[in-house]
Amino acid sequence: MNASRLLVIGLAFSPTVLLAQKREDILSIQRDIAALTEQVRQIQRTQDERMAALTALVQQAMDVSNKANASLSALQHSVTTQLADQQSKVVMPTTVLGSKVDQMADDFRSMQTNMADLTRRVGQLDQKLTDISSAVRTLSAPLQAPTRTIPQANTPQGPPAGTSAETLYTNAFRDYTTGKYDLAMQEFSDYLKYFPQTENAPAAQYYIGYTYFNANQYEDAVKAFDAVRERFPENPKTPDALYMKGVSLMKAGRRTDAGTEFKSFVKRYPNHELASKAHAHLKDLGLESSRSGGLLLKYVLSQREADLIDERAVVGRGQRSPLAERWPATLLVTGVQPCQISPSNIG
């Protein structure tokens, strides 16, 4: 009986129990949904915060990049400005310096021209004195004729009428430089015959030797160059003649004699501008070993001017000076193109 009551009571209350259980499940599900919704919201907030932070970082990076570009542009502008300023500071003094160098070159050329003109005038005056002296001796010759019964063999005859030393030398040198060697040879010989004591006599004898040398008549060239040393031992042409004698001997196949001449040259003129070439020929002849150092060439303006004044012979405006072979810069003054007559061009 009690059991039946309990069963009836249980059956009566079972729908209520089941309904309560379902409500509890629904509430649990609703709580889970609410929790999930809250988690989604939390994740969304976190995502939004991270996106905002990332956006801020990107914006900051863009700002830094813009600032860097601005700084780079400013730096580039500053560098360009400084380079332009430095260039202007360098170019201006360089231009001024170049102008001053050009002015100095013009002044030097003017000085050369004045020196050449002075030398020419001195040479003309010296030649006029020589001509006057020759004329005086010619005029006084008849008065002295009775006292000179036997003329000396080495007394030079007077030049043809109207012939001056300057004119004869000018013509000879012009013919030489234009390749008329036979005519130049005769004129140089006449110059030595009629004017053996003038300033240009050593140069005339030297060019005779060079004419033989150009004609490959080396033995005659040796004799002519040797005559310069014998007749004019203390003359600017003497070293050149001694050197060319050695070259002529070497061309003639007389190697031993050539070596002797070159040794004599470097002994007498150790500082001459041709000494290095003489040493080179001695090495070629096997008479001298290679030297470790070169010779000091004394090519300075003061020496050149001293030699120019000492020479005192320029063959006329527009013509080559007899010193042209010793001082090539003189060619710039006299206006004559250089030709192959300098011993520095041989060997």
Coordinates of C-alpha atoms in Angstrom, one line a residue:
M1 CA 0.0 0.0 0.0
N2 CA 2.7 2.4 0.8
A3 CA 4.6 1.3 -2.2
S4 CA 1.6 2.1 -4.3
R5 CA 1.3 5.5 -2.9
L6 CA 4.9 6.2 -3.5
L7 CA 4.6 5.1 -7.1
V8 CA 1.6 7.2 -7.6
I9 CA 3.2 10.2 -6.0
G10 CA 6.4 9.6 -8.1
L11 CA 4.4 9.4 -11.2
A12 CA 2.5 12.5 -10.2
F13 CA 5.7 14.4 -9.7
S14 CA 7.9 13.1 -12.6
P15 CA 6.8 15.7 -15.2
T16 CA 7.7 18.4 -12.8
V17 CA 11.1 16.9 -12.2
L18 CA 11.7 16.5 -15.9
L19 CA 10.6 20.1 -16.6
A20 CA 12.9 21.4 -13.9
Q21 CA 15.8 19.4 -15.3
K22 CA 15.2 20.9 -18.8
R23 CA 15.0 24.4 -17.4
E24 CA 18.3 23.8 -15.7
D25 CA 19.9 22.6 -18.9
I26 CA 18.6 25.6 -20.8
L27 CA 19.9 27.9 -18.2
S28 CA 23.3 26.2 -18.4
I29 CA 23.3 26.5 -22.2
Q30 CA 22.3 30.2 -21.8
R31 CA 25.2 30.7 -19.4
D32 CA 27.6 29.0 -21.8
I33 CA 26.3 31.1 -24.7
A34 CA 26.8 34.2 -22.5
A35 CA 30.3 33.1 -21.6
L36 CA 31.1 32.5 -25.2
T37 CA 29.6 35.9 -26.2
E38 CA 31.8 37.5 -23.5
Q39 CA 34.9 35.7 -24.8
V40 CA 34.1 36.8 -28.3
R41 CA 33.7 40.4 -27.1
Q42 CA 37.0 40.1 -25.2
I43 CA 38.8 38.7 -28.2
Q44 CA 37.3 41.5 -30.4
R45 CA 38.4 44.1 -27.8
T46 CA 41.9 42.6 -27.8
Q47 CA 42.0 42.5 -31.6
D48 CA 40.9 46.1 -31.7
E49 CA 43.5 47.1 -29.2
R50 CA 46.2 45.3 -31.1
M51 CA 45.1 46.8 -34.4
A52 CA 45.1 50.2 -32.9
A53 CA 48.6 49.7 -31.5
L54 CA 49.8 48.3 -34.9
T55 CA 48.2 51.3 -36.6
A56 CA 50.0 53.6 -34.2
L57 CA 53.3 51.9 -34.9
V58 CA 52.8 52.1 -38.6
Q59 CA 51.9 55.8 -38.3
Q60 CA 55.0 56.3 -36.1
A61 CA 57.2 54.5 -38.6
M62 CA 55.8 56.7 -41.4
D63 CA 56.5 59.8 -39.4
V64 CA 60.0 58.7 -38.7
S65 CA 60.5 57.9 -42.4
N66 CA 59.1 61.3 -43.4
K67 CA 61.5 62.9 -40.9
A68 CA 64.4 60.9 -42.3
N69 CA 63.6 61.9 -45.8
A70 CA 63.3 65.5 -44.8
S71 CA 66.7 65.2 -43.0
L72 CA 68.3 63.5 -46.0
S73 CA 67.0 66.2 -48.3
A74 CA 68.3 68.9 -46.0
L75 CA 71.7 67.1 -45.8
Q76 CA 71.8 66.7 -49.5
H77 CA 71.0 70.4 -50.0
S78 CA 73.7 71.3 -47.4
V79 CA 76.3 69.1 -49.1
T80 CA 75.4 70.5 -52.5
T81 CA 75.6 74.1 -51.2
Q82 CA 79.0 73.4 -49.5
L83 CA 80.4 71.7 -52.6
A84 CA 79.3 74.7 -54.7
D85 CA 80.8 77.1 -52.2
Q86 CA 84.1 75.1 -52.1
Q87 CA 84.2 74.9 -55.9
S88 CA 83.7 78.6 -56.2
K89 CA 86.5 79.2 -53.6
V90 CA 88.8 76.8 -55.5
V91 CA 88.0 77.9 -59.0
M92 CA 88.4 81.6 -58.4
P93 CA 92.0 81.4 -57.0
T94 CA 92.9 78.8 -59.7
T95 CA 91.6 81.2 -62.4
V96 CA 93.5 84.1 -60.8
L97 CA 96.7 81.9 -60.6
G98 CA 96.3 80.8 -64.2
S99 CA 96.0 84.5 -65.2
K100 CA 99.1 85.4 -63.2
V101 CA 101.0 82.5 -64.8
D102 CA 100.0 83.6 -68.3
Q103 CA 101.0 87.2 -67.4
M104 CA 104.4 85.9 -66.1
A105 CA 104.9 83.9 -69.3
D106 CA 104.1 87.0 -71.4
D107 CA 106.6 89.0 -69.3
F108 CA 109.2 86.4 -69.7
R109 CA 108.7 86.3 -73.5
S110 CA 108.9 90.1 -73.5
M111 CA 112.1 89.8 -71.6
Q112 CA 113.5 87.3 -74.0
T113 CA 112.5 89.6 -76.9
N114 CA 114.3 92.5 -75.3
M115 CA 117.3 90.4 -74.5
A116 CA 117.5 89.1 -78.0
D117 CA 117.1 92.6 -79.4
L118 CA 119.8 93.9 -77.0
T119 CA 122.1 91.0 -78.0
R120 CA 121.5 91.7 -81.7
R121 CA 122.3 95.4 -81.3
V122 CA 125.5 94.6 -79.3
G123 CA 126.5 92.1 -82.1
Q124 CA 125.8 94.7 -84.7
L125 CA 127.9 97.3 -82.9
D126 CA 130.7 94.8 -82.5
Q127 CA 130.5 93.9 -86.1
K128 CA 130.5 97.5 -87.2
L129 CA 133.6 98.1 -85.1
T130 CA 135.2 95.1 -86.8
D131 CA 134.2 96.4 -90.2
I132 CA 135.6 99.8 -89.4
S133 CA 138.8 98.3 -88.2
S134 CA 139.1 96.2 -91.3
A135 CA 138.4 99.3 -93.4
V136 CA 141.0 101.3 -91.6
R137 CA 143.6 98.6 -92.2
T138 CA 142.6 98.4 -95.8
L139 CA 142.9 102.2 -96.3
S140 CA 146.2 102.3 -94.5
A141 CA 147.6 99.3 -96.5
P142 CA 149.1 101.4 -99.4
L143 CA 150.9 103.6 -97.0
Q144 CA 152.5 100.6 -95.3
A145 CA 153.2 98.8 -98.6
P146 CA 156.9 100.0 -98.9
T147 CA 157.7 98.5 -95.5
R148 CA 156.2 95.2 -96.3
T149 CA 158.4 93.7 -99.0
I150 CA 157.3 90.1 -98.4
P151 CA 153.7 89.5 -97.2
Q152 CA 153.2 86.9 -94.5
A153 CA 151.6 83.7 -95.7
N154 CA 148.9 83.6 -93.0
T155 CA 147.8 87.3 -93.6
P156 CA 144.2 87.1 -94.8
Q157 CA 143.3 88.9 -98.0
G158 CA 140.7 91.6 -97.8
P159 CA 137.0 90.8 -98.5
P160 CA 135.4 91.7 -101.8
A161 CA 134.2 95.3 -102.0
G162 CA 130.8 95.7 -100.3
T163 CA 131.1 92.5 -98.3
S164 CA 130.7 92.8 -94.5
A165 CA 131.1 90.1 -91.9
E166 CA 127.5 90.3 -90.8
T167 CA 126.1 90.0 -94.4
L168 CA 128.4 87.1 -95.3
Y169 CA 127.6 85.1 -92.2
T170 CA 123.9 85.8 -92.5
N171 CA 123.9 84.5 -96.1
A172 CA 125.9 81.5 -95.2
F173 CA 123.7 80.5 -92.3
R174 CA 120.5 81.1 -94.4
D175 CA 121.8 78.9 -97.1
Y176 CA 122.8 76.2 -94.5
T177 CA 119.4 76.2 -92.9
T178 CA 117.7 75.9 -96.3
G179 CA 119.7 72.9 -97.4
K180 CA 122.1 74.7 -99.8
Y181 CA 125.1 73.0 -98.2
D182 CA 127.6 73.5 -101.1
L183 CA 127.0 77.2 -101.2
A184 CA 126.9 77.5 -97.4
M185 CA 130.2 75.6 -97.2
Q186 CA 131.9 78.1 -99.6
E187 CA 130.4 81.1 -97.7
F188 CA 131.5 79.8 -94.3
S189 CA 135.0 79.2 -95.7
D190 CA 135.1 82.7 -97.1
Y191 CA 134.0 84.0 -93.7
L192 CA 136.8 82.3 -92.0
K193 CA 139.2 83.5 -94.7
Y194 CA 138.2 87.2 -94.5
F195 CA 137.0 87.5 -90.9
P196 CA 138.9 84.9 -88.8
Q197 CA 139.0 86.9 -85.6
T198 CA 135.3 87.8 -85.4
E199 CA 132.8 86.5 -82.9
N200 CA 131.1 84.2 -85.4
A201 CA 134.3 82.6 -86.6
P202 CA 134.0 79.6 -84.2
A203 CA 130.4 79.0 -85.3
A204 CA 131.4 79.2 -89.0
Q205 CA 134.1 76.5 -88.5
Y206 CA 131.6 74.4 -86.5
Y207 CA 129.0 74.6 -89.3
I208 CA 131.6 73.5 -91.8
G209 CA 132.1 70.4 -89.7
Y210 CA 128.4 69.8 -89.5
T211 CA 128.0 70.2 -93.2
Y212 CA 130.5 67.5 -93.7
F213 CA 128.7 65.4 -91.1
N214 CA 125.3 65.8 -92.9
A215 CA 127.0 64.7 -96.1
N216 CA 128.3 61.5 -94.4
Q217 CA 131.9 62.8 -95.0
Y218 CA 132.9 61.8 -91.4
E219 CA 136.7 62.1 -91.8
D220 CA 136.4 65.6 -93.1
A221 CA 133.9 66.4 -90.3
V222 CA 136.5 65.1 -87.8
K223 CA 139.1 67.5 -89.1
A224 CA 136.7 70.5 -89.2
F225 CA 135.4 69.9 -85.6
D226 CA 139.0 69.4 -84.4
A227 CA 139.8 72.8 -86.0
V228 CA 137.3 74.4 -83.7
R229 CA 139.1 73.1 -80.7
E230 CA 142.5 74.0 -82.0
R231 CA 141.7 77.5 -83.3
F232 CA 139.1 78.5 -80.7
P233 CA 139.8 76.5 -77.5
E234 CA 137.9 78.8 -75.2
N235 CA 134.6 79.2 -77.0
P236 CA 131.0 78.1 -76.4
K237 CA 131.2 76.1 -79.6
T238 CA 134.2 74.1 -78.5
P239 CA 132.4 71.6 -76.3
D240 CA 129.9 70.9 -79.0
A241 CA 132.7 70.5 -81.6
L242 CA 134.5 68.1 -79.3
Y243 CA 131.4 66.0 -78.8
M244 CA 130.6 66.0 -82.5
K245 CA 134.1 64.9 -83.3
G246 CA 133.5 61.8 -81.1
V247 CA 130.2 61.1 -82.9
S248 CA 131.9 61.5 -86.3
L249 CA 134.7 59.1 -85.3
M250 CA 132.1 56.6 -84.2
K251 CA 130.2 57.0 -87.5
A252 CA 133.4 56.5 -89.3
G253 CA 134.0 53.2 -87.5
R254 CA 137.0 54.5 -85.4
R255 CA 135.5 53.3 -82.2
T256 CA 138.8 53.5 -80.2
D257 CA 139.4 57.1 -81.2
A258 CA 135.7 57.9 -80.6
G259 CA 136.0 56.5 -77.0
T260 CA 139.1 58.6 -76.4
E261 CA 137.3 61.8 -77.5
F262 CA 134.2 61.0 -75.4
K263 CA 136.4 60.4 -72.3
S264 CA 138.2 63.7 -73.0
F265 CA 134.8 65.4 -73.3
V266 CA 133.4 64.2 -70.0
K267 CA 136.7 64.9 -68.2
R268 CA 136.8 68.5 -69.5
Y269 CA 133.1 69.2 -69.4
P270 CA 131.5 67.0 -66.7
N271 CA 128.5 69.3 -66.2
H272 CA 127.8 70.0 -69.8
E273 CA 124.4 69.2 -71.2
L274 CA 125.9 66.7 -73.6
A275 CA 127.9 64.9 -70.9
S276 CA 125.1 62.4 -70.4
K277 CA 125.1 61.5 -74.1
A278 CA 128.8 61.1 -74.1
H279 CA 128.5 58.7 -71.2
A280 CA 125.8 56.8 -73.2
H281 CA 128.2 56.5 -76.1
L282 CA 130.9 55.2 -73.9
K283 CA 128.5 52.6 -72.6
D284 CA 127.6 51.6 -76.1
L285 CA 131.3 51.3 -76.9
G286 CA 131.8 49.1 -73.8
L287 CA 134.1 51.6 -72.2
E288 CA 131.9 52.6 -69.3
S289 CA 129.5 50.8 -67.0
S290 CA 125.9 52.0 -66.3
R291 CA 125.9 54.9 -63.9
S292 CA 123.4 55.1 -61.1
G293 CA 122.7 58.8 -61.2
G294 CA 122.3 61.4 -64.0
L295 CA 124.3 64.5 -64.4
L296 CA 123.1 67.8 -63.0
L297 CA 122.4 70.1 -66.0
K298 CA 123.1 73.8 -65.2
Y299 CA 120.4 75.3 -67.4
V300 CA 119.4 78.4 -65.6
L301 CA 118.3 81.8 -66.9
S302 CA 121.2 83.7 -65.5
Q303 CA 123.8 81.5 -67.2
R304 CA 121.9 81.7 -70.4
E305 CA 121.8 85.4 -70.3
A306 CA 125.5 85.5 -69.5
D307 CA 126.3 83.3 -72.5
L308 CA 124.0 85.4 -74.7
I309 CA 125.7 88.6 -73.7
D310 CA 129.1 87.0 -74.1
E311 CA 128.3 85.6 -77.5
R312 CA 127.1 89.0 -78.7
A313 CA 126.2 87.8 -82.1
V314 CA 122.7 87.4 -83.5
V315 CA 122.5 87.3 -87.3
G316 CA 119.6 89.7 -87.5
R317 CA 116.0 90.0 -86.6
G318 CA 114.0 87.0 -87.8
Q319 CA 117.1 84.9 -88.1
R320 CA 118.5 82.2 -85.9
S321 CA 121.0 83.1 -83.3
P322 CA 124.4 81.3 -83.3
L323 CA 123.5 80.3 -79.7
A324 CA 120.3 78.5 -80.9
E325 CA 122.0 75.2 -80.7
R326 CA 123.2 75.8 -77.1
W327 CA 120.1 77.5 -75.9
P328 CA 117.0 76.2 -77.8
A329 CA 114.7 78.8 -76.1
T330 CA 116.4 81.4 -78.2
L331 CA 114.5 80.1 -81.2
L332 CA 111.3 81.3 -79.6
V333 CA 112.7 84.8 -79.6
T334 CA 114.2 84.9 -83.1
G335 CA 111.2 83.3 -84.7
V336 CA 113.1 80.6 -86.7
Q337 CA 111.9 77.0 -86.6
P338 CA 114.5 74.5 -85.2
C339 CA 116.4 72.4 -87.6
Q340 CA 118.6 69.3 -87.1
I341 CA 121.9 71.1 -86.4
S342 CA 122.2 70.7 -82.7
P343 CA 124.5 68.0 -81.2
S344 CA 121.9 67.3 -78.6
N345 CA 119.9 65.7 -81.5
I346 CA 122.7 63.4 -82.5
G347 CA 123.0 59.8 -81.2

